[in-house]
Short mmCIF file of C-alpha atoms in Angstrom, two decimals:
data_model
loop_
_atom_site.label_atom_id
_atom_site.label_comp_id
_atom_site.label_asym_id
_atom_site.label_seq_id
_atom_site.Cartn_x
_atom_site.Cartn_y
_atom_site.Cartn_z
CA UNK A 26 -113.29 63.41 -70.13
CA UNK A 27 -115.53 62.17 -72.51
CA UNK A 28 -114.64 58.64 -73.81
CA UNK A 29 -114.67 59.48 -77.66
CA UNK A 30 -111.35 61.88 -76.44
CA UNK A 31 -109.23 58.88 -75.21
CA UNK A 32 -106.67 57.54 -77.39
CA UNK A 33 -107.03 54.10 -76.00
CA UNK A 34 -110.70 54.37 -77.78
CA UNK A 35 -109.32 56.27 -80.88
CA UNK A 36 -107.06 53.14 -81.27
CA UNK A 37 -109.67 50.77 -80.97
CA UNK A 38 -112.08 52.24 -83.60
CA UNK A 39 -108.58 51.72 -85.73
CA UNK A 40 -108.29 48.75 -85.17
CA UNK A 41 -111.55 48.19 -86.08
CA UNK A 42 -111.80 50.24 -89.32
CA UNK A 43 -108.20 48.01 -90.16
CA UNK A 44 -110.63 44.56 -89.72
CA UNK A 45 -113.07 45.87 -91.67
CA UNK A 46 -110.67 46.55 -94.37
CA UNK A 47 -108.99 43.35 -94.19
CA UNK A 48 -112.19 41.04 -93.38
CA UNK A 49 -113.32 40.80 -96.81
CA UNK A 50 -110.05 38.76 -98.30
CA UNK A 51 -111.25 35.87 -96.27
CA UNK A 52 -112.20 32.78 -98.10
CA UNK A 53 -116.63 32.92 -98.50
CA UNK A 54 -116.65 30.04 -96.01
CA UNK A 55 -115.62 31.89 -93.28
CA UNK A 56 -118.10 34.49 -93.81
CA UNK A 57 -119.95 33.28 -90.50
CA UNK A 58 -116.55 31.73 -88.57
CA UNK A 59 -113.63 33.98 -88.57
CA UNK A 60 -114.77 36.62 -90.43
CA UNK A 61 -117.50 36.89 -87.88
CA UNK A 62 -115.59 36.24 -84.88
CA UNK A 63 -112.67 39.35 -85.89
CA UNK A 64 -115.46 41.46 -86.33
CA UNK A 65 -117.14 40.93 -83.09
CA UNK A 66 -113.69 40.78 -81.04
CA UNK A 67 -112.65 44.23 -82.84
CA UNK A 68 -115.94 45.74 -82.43
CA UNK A 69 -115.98 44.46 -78.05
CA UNK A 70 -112.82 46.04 -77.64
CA UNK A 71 -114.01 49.79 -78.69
CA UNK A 72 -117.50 49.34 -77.53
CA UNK A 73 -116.48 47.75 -74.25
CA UNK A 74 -113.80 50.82 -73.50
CA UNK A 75 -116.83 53.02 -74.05
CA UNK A 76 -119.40 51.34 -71.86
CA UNK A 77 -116.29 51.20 -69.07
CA UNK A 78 -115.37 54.68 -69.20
CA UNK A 79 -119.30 55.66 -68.51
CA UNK A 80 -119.53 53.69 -65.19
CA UNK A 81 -119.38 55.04 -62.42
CA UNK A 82 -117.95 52.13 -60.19
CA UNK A 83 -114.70 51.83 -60.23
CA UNK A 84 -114.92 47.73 -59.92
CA UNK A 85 -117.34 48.38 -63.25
CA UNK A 86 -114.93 50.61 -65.00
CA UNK A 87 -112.03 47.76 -64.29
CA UNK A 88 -114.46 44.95 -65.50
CA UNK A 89 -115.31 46.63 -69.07
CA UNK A 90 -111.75 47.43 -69.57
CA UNK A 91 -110.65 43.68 -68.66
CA UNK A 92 -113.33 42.64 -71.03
CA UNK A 93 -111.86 44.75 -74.02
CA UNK A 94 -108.18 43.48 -72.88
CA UNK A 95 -109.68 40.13 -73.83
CA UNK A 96 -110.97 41.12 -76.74
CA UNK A 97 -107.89 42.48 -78.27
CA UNK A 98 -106.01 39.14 -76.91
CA UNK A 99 -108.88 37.31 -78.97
CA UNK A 100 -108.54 39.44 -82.02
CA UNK A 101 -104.42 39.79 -82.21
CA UNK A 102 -105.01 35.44 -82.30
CA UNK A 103 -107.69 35.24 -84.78
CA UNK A 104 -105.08 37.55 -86.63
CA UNK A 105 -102.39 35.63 -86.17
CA UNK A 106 -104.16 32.55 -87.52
CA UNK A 107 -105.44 33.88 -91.01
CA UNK A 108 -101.63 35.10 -91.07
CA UNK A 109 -100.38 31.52 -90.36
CA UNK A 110 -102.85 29.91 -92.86
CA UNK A 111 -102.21 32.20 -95.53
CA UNK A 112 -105.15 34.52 -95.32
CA UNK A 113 -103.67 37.66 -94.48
CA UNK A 114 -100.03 38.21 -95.76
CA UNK A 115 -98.16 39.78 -93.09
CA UNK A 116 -96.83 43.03 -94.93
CA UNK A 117 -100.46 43.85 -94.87
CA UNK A 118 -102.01 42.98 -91.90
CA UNK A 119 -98.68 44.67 -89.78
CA UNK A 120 -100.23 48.20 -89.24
CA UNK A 121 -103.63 46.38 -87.37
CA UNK A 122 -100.75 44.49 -85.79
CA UNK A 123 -99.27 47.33 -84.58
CA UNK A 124 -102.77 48.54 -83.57
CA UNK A 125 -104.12 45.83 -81.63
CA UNK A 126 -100.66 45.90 -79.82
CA UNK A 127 -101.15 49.86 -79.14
CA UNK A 128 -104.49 49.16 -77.45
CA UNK A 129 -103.49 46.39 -75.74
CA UNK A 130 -100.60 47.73 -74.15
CA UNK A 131 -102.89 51.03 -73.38
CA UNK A 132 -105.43 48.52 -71.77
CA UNK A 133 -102.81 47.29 -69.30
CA UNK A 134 -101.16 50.62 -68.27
CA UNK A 135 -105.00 52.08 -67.52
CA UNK A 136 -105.98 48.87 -65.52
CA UNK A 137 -102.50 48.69 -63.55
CA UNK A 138 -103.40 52.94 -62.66
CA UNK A 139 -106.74 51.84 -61.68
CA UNK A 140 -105.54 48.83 -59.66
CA UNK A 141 -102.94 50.96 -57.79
CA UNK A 142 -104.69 53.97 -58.00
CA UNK A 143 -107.08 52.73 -54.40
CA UNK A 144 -104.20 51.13 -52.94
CA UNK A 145 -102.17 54.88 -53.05
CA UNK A 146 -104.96 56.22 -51.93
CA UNK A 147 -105.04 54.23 -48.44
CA UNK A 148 -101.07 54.66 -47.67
CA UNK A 149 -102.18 58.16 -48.40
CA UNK A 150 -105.07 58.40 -45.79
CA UNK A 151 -103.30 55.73 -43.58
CA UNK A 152 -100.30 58.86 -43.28
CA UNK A 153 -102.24 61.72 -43.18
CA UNK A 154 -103.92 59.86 -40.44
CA UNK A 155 -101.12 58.71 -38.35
#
Protein backbone atom coordinates (compact mmCIF):
# COMPACT_ATOMS: atom_id res chain seq x y z
CA UNK A 1 0.00 0.00 0.00
CA UNK A 2 1.10 3.13 -1.09
CA UNK A 3 1.68 5.67 1.78
CA UNK A 4 -0.58 8.57 0.37
CA UNK A 5 -3.59 5.64 1.10
CA UNK A 6 -2.96 5.47 4.91
CA UNK A 7 -5.12 7.35 7.13
CA UNK A 8 -2.40 7.83 9.65
CA UNK A 9 -0.80 10.11 6.65
CA UNK A 10 -4.24 11.55 5.56
CA UNK A 11 -4.41 12.79 9.24
CA UNK A 12 -1.18 14.25 9.27
CA UNK A 13 -1.49 16.38 6.08
CA UNK A 14 -4.72 17.61 8.33
CA UNK A 15 -3.11 18.44 10.78
CA UNK A 16 -0.94 20.25 8.82
CA UNK A 17 -3.38 22.14 6.53
CA UNK A 18 -5.17 23.03 10.35
CA UNK A 19 -1.45 24.82 11.30
CA UNK A 20 -1.34 26.46 8.34
CA UNK A 21 -4.67 27.88 8.89
CA UNK A 22 -4.12 28.82 12.34
CA UNK A 23 -0.27 29.95 12.05
CA UNK A 24 -0.98 33.26 10.76
CA UNK A 25 -2.94 34.70 14.10
CA UNK A 26 0.38 34.58 15.79
CA UNK A 27 1.78 37.80 17.01
CA UNK A 28 4.65 39.13 13.88
CA UNK A 29 7.35 38.34 16.45
CA UNK A 30 6.97 34.91 16.37
CA UNK A 31 7.12 34.75 12.73
CA UNK A 32 10.64 32.92 13.06
CA UNK A 33 9.96 31.17 16.83
CA UNK A 34 6.72 29.44 17.15
CA UNK A 35 5.26 30.08 14.11
CA UNK A 36 8.29 28.42 12.63
CA UNK A 37 8.70 25.70 14.98
CA UNK A 38 4.53 24.45 14.48
CA UNK A 39 5.20 24.51 11.01
CA UNK A 40 8.21 22.37 10.95
CA UNK A 41 6.83 19.88 13.76
CA UNK A 42 3.44 19.57 11.61
CA UNK A 43 5.18 19.30 8.42
CA UNK A 44 7.96 16.16 10.21
CA UNK A 45 5.10 14.33 11.26
CA UNK A 46 3.49 13.78 7.56
CA UNK A 47 6.75 13.82 5.80
CA UNK A 48 8.42 11.51 8.29
CA UNK A 49 5.29 8.82 8.02
CA UNK A 50 6.03 8.99 4.32
CA UNK A 51 9.78 8.50 4.26
CA UNK A 52 8.97 5.45 7.00
CA UNK A 53 6.45 3.73 5.09
CA UNK A 54 9.05 3.62 1.91
CA UNK A 55 11.83 1.75 3.85
CA UNK A 56 12.34 -1.28 3.55
CA UNK A 57 13.90 -2.18 7.05
CA UNK A 58 11.73 -2.77 9.41
CA UNK A 59 14.17 -1.09 12.28
CA UNK A 60 13.96 2.02 9.52
CA UNK A 61 10.26 1.91 9.16
CA UNK A 62 10.02 1.94 13.28
CA UNK A 63 12.62 4.85 13.44
CA UNK A 64 10.65 7.33 10.93
CA UNK A 65 7.47 6.55 12.62
CA UNK A 66 9.08 7.23 16.23
CA UNK A 67 10.38 10.38 14.72
CA UNK A 68 6.82 11.61 13.57
CA UNK A 69 5.41 10.35 17.15
CA UNK A 70 7.76 13.07 18.37
CA UNK A 71 6.77 15.40 16.21
CA UNK A 72 3.16 15.35 16.97
CA UNK A 73 4.20 15.29 20.89
CA UNK A 74 6.20 18.58 19.87
CA UNK A 75 3.40 20.11 17.95
CA UNK A 76 0.21 19.15 20.40
CA UNK A 77 2.85 21.37 23.11
CA UNK A 78 3.66 24.21 20.96
CA UNK A 79 -0.27 24.11 20.67
CA UNK A 80 -0.96 23.97 23.92
CA UNK A 81 1.25 26.96 24.68
CA UNK A 82 -0.21 29.64 22.16
CA UNK A 83 -3.57 28.22 23.81
CA UNK A 84 -2.25 28.97 27.35
CA UNK A 85 -0.86 32.44 26.36
CA UNK A 86 -3.77 33.51 24.59
CA UNK A 87 -2.79 32.96 21.01
CA UNK A 88 -5.08 30.43 19.91
CA UNK A 89 -8.55 30.41 21.67
CA UNK A 90 -9.42 26.96 22.33
CA UNK A 91 -12.93 26.71 20.50
CA UNK A 92 -10.75 27.14 17.51
CA UNK A 93 -7.78 25.38 17.71
CA UNK A 94 -10.01 21.99 19.15
CA UNK A 95 -10.49 20.27 15.70
CA UNK A 96 -6.24 20.32 15.12
CA UNK A 97 -6.54 19.16 18.72
CA UNK A 98 -8.49 16.46 17.92
CA UNK A 99 -6.15 15.86 14.93
CA UNK A 100 -2.87 15.79 16.37
CA UNK A 101 -4.49 13.39 19.00
CA UNK A 102 -5.88 11.09 15.96
CA UNK A 103 -2.33 10.76 14.59
CA UNK A 104 -0.79 10.34 17.59
CA UNK A 105 -2.78 7.68 18.88
CA UNK A 106 -2.50 6.04 15.14
CA UNK A 107 1.37 6.42 15.59
CA UNK A 108 1.33 4.26 18.72
CA UNK A 109 -1.07 1.45 17.64
CA UNK A 110 1.25 1.04 14.19
CA UNK A 111 4.57 1.05 16.25
CA UNK A 112 3.13 -1.37 19.09
CA UNK A 113 1.99 -3.89 15.63
CA UNK A 114 5.40 -3.42 14.40
CA UNK A 115 7.07 -4.05 17.77
CA UNK A 116 5.01 -7.24 18.35
CA UNK A 117 4.59 -8.04 14.99
CA UNK A 118 8.65 -9.98 15.03
CA UNK A 119 8.13 -11.16 18.38
CA UNK A 120 4.70 -13.29 17.03
CA UNK A 121 6.51 -14.20 14.43
CA UNK A 122 9.27 -16.25 16.52
CA UNK A 123 6.60 -18.04 19.01
CA UNK A 124 5.22 -18.77 15.61
CA UNK A 125 8.39 -20.44 14.05
CA UNK A 126 9.58 -21.50 17.60
CA UNK A 127 5.97 -23.91 17.40
CA UNK A 128 5.91 -24.87 14.08
CA UNK A 129 9.37 -25.95 14.86
CA UNK A 130 8.98 -27.86 17.98
Amino acid sequence: MHYRNTEVWKRAMEVVREVYRLVPRLPREELYGVRSQMTRAAVSVACNIAEGWTREATRDKAHFLAIAHGSAAELETLLTLCEQVGWFPERESRSMRNAIDEVSRMLTALRRRRRESPEKTARSGRKAQA
